[in-house]
PDB file of C-alpha atoms in Angstrom:
ATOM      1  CA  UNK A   1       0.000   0.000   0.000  1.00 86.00           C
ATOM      2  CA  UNK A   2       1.290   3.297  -1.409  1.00 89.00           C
ATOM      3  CA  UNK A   3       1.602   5.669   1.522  1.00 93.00           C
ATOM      4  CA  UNK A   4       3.066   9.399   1.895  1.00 96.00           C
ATOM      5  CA  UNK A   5       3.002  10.882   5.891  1.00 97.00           C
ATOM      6  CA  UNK A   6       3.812  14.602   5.925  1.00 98.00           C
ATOM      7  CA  UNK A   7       5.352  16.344   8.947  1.00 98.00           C
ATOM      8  CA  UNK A   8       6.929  19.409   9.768  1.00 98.00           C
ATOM      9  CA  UNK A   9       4.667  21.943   9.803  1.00 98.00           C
ATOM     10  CA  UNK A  10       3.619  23.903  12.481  1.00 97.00           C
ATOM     11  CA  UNK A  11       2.972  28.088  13.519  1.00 98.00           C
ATOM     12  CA  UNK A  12       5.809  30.561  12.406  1.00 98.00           C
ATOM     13  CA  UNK A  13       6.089  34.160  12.345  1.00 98.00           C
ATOM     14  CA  UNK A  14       5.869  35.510   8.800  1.00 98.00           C
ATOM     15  CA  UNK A  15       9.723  35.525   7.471  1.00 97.00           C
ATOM     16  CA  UNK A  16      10.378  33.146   8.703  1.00 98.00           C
ATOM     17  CA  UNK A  17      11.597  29.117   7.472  1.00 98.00           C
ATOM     18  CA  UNK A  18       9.992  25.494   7.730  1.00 98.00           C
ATOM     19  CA  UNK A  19      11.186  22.147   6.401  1.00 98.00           C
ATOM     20  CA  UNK A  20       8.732  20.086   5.357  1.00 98.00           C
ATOM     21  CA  UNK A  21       8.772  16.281   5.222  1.00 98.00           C
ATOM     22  CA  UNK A  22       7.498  13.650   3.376  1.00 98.00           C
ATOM     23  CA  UNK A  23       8.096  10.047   4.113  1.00 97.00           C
ATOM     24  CA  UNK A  24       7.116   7.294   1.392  1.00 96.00           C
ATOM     25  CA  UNK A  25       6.428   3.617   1.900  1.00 93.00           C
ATOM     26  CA  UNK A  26       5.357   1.221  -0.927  1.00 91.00           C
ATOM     27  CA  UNK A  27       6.639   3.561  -3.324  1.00 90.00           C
ATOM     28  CA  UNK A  28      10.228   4.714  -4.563  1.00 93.00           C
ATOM     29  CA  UNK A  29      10.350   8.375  -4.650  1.00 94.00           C
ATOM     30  CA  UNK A  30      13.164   8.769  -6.746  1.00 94.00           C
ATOM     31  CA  UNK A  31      11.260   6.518  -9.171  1.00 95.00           C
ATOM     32  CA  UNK A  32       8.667   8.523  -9.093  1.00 95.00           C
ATOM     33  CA  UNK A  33       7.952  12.550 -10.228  1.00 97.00           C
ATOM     34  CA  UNK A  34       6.888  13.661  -6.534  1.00 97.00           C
ATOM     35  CA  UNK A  35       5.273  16.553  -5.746  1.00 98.00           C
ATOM     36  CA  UNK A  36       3.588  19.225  -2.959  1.00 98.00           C
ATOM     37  CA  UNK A  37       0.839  20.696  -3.109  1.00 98.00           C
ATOM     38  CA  UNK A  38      -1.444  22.978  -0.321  1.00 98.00           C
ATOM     39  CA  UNK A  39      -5.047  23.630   0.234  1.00 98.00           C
ATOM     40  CA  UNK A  40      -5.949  27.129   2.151  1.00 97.00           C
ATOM     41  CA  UNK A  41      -9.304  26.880   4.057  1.00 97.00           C
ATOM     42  CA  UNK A  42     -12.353  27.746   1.202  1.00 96.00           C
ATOM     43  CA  UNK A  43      -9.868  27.253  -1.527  1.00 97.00           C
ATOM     44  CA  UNK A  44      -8.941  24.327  -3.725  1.00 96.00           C
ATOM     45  CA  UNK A  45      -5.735  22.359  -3.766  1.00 96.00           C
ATOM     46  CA  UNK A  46      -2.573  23.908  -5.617  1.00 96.00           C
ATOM     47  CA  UNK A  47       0.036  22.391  -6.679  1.00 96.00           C
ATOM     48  CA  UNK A  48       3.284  23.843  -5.316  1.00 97.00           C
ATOM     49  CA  UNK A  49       6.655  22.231  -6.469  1.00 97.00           C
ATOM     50  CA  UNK A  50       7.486  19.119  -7.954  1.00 97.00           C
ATOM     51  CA  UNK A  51      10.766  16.690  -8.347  1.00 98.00           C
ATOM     52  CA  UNK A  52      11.362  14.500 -11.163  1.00 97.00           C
ATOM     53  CA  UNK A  53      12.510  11.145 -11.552  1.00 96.00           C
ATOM     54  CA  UNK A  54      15.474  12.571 -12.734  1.00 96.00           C
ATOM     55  CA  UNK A  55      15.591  14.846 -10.436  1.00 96.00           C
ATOM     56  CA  UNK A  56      14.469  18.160 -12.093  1.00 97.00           C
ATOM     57  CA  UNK A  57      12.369  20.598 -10.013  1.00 97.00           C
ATOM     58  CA  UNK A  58       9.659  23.267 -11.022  1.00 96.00           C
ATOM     59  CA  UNK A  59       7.826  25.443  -8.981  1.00 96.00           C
ATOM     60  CA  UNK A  60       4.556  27.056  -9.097  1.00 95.00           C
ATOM     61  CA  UNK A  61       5.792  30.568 -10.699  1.00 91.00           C
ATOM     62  CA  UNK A  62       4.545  33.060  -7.572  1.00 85.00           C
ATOM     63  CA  UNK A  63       6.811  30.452  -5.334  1.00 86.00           C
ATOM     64  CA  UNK A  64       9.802  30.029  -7.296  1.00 75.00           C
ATOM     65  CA  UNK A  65      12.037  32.108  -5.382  1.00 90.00           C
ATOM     66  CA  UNK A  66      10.829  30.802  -1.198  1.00 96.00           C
ATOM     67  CA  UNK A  67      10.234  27.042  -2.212  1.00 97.00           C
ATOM     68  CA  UNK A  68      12.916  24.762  -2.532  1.00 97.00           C
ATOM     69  CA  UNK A  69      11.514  20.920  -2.744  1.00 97.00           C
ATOM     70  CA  UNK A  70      14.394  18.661  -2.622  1.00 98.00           C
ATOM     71  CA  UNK A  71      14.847  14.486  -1.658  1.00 97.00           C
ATOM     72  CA  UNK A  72      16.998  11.985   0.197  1.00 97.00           C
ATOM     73  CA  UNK A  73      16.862   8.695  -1.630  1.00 96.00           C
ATOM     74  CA  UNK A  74      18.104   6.476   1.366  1.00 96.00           C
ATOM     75  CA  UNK A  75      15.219   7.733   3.078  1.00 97.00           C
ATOM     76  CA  UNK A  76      13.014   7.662   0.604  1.00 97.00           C
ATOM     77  CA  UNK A  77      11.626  11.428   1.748  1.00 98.00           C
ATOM     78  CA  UNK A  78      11.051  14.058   0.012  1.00 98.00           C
ATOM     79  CA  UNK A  79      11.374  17.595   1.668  1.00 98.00           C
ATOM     80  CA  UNK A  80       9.654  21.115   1.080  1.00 98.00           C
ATOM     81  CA  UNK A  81      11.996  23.844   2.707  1.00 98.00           C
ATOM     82  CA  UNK A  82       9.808  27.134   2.741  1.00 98.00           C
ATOM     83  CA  UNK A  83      11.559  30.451   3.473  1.00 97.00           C
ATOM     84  CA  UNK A  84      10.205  34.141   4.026  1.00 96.00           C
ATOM     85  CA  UNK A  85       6.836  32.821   5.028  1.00 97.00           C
ATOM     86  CA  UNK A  86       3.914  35.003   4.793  1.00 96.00           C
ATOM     87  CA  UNK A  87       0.516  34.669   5.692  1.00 97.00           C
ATOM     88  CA  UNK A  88      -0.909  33.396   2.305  1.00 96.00           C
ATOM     89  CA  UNK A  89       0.908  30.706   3.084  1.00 97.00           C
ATOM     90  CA  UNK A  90      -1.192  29.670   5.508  1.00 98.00           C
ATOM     91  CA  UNK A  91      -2.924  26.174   4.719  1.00 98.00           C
ATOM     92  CA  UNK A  92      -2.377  22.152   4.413  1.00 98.00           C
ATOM     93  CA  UNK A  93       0.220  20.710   2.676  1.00 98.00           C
ATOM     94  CA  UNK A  94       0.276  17.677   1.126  1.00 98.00           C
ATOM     95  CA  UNK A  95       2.939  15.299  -1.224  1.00 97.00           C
ATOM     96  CA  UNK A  96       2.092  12.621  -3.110  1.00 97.00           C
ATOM     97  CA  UNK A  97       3.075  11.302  -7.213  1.00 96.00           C
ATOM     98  CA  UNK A  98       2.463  14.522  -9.919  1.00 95.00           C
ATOM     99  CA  UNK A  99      -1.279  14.926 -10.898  1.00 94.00           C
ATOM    100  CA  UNK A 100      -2.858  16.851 -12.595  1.00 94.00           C
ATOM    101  CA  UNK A 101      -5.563  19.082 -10.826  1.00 93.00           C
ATOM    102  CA  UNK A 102      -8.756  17.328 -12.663  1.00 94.00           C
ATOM    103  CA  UNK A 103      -7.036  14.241 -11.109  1.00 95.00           C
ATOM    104  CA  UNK A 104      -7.493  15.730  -7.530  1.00 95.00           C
ATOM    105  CA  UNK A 105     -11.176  14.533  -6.853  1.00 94.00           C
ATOM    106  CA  UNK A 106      -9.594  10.941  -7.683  1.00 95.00           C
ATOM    107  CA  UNK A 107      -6.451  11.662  -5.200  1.00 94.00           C
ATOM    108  CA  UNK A 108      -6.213   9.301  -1.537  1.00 93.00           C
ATOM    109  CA  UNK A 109      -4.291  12.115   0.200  1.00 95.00           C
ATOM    110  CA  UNK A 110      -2.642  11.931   3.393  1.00 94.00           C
ATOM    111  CA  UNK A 111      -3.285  13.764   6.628  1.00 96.00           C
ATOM    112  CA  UNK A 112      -0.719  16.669   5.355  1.00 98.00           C
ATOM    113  CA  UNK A 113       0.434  18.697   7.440  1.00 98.00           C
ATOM    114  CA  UNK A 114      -0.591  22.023   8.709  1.00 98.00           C
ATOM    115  CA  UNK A 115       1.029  25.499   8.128  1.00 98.00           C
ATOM    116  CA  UNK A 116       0.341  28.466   9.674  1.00 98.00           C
ATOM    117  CA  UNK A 117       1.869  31.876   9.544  1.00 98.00           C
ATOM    118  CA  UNK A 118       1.109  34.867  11.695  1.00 97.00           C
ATOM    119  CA  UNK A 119       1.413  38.488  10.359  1.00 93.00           C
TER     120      UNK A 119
END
């Protein structure tokens, strides 16, 4: 069974840094093109960042520069470091394999994990 937990989140101050983590089991993540993605309260899910199998990465184009989505291959985790946080940050993040958003609906997402950023 194909399983991504997220962790790492938590309550910053706006500027400043988390490191989000997300650990695979029954699936290879450097096999894989892996990706984040976030949900605000009342909004729909976004993608955010995404790592290829061979290991290119591509951001959403507002995030590019604060978003750096990176993984360790021995421990099969992929990580989400976010810098300068602001408060439209705020909101769920999730990994799991590259979809596209009409796939969402279809999507068994994790419990993500939650981040929120005080102004």
């Amino acid at each position: 069974q194909v399983q991504f937990v997220e962790s790492g989140g938590g309550l910053v101050q706006a500027g400043g840094s988390l490191r989000l983590s997300c650990a695979a089991s029954g699936s290879t993540v450097s096999n894989n093109d892996m990706a984040w993605y976030r949900q605000a309260l009342g909004k729909q899910r976004e993608w955010v960042a995404r790592i290829m199998s061979d290991g290119i990465t591509t951001y959403a184009r507002s995030l590019k520069n604060r978003f750096t989505i990176s993984r360790d291959n021995d421990k099969n985790t992929v990580y989400l470091q976010i810098n300068s946080l602001k408060p439209e940050d705020t909101a769920t993040y999730y990994c799991h394999r590259m979809f596209r958003s009409s796939q969402f609906p279809y999507v068994s997402w994790g419990q993500g994990t939650q981040v929120t950023v005080s102004s």
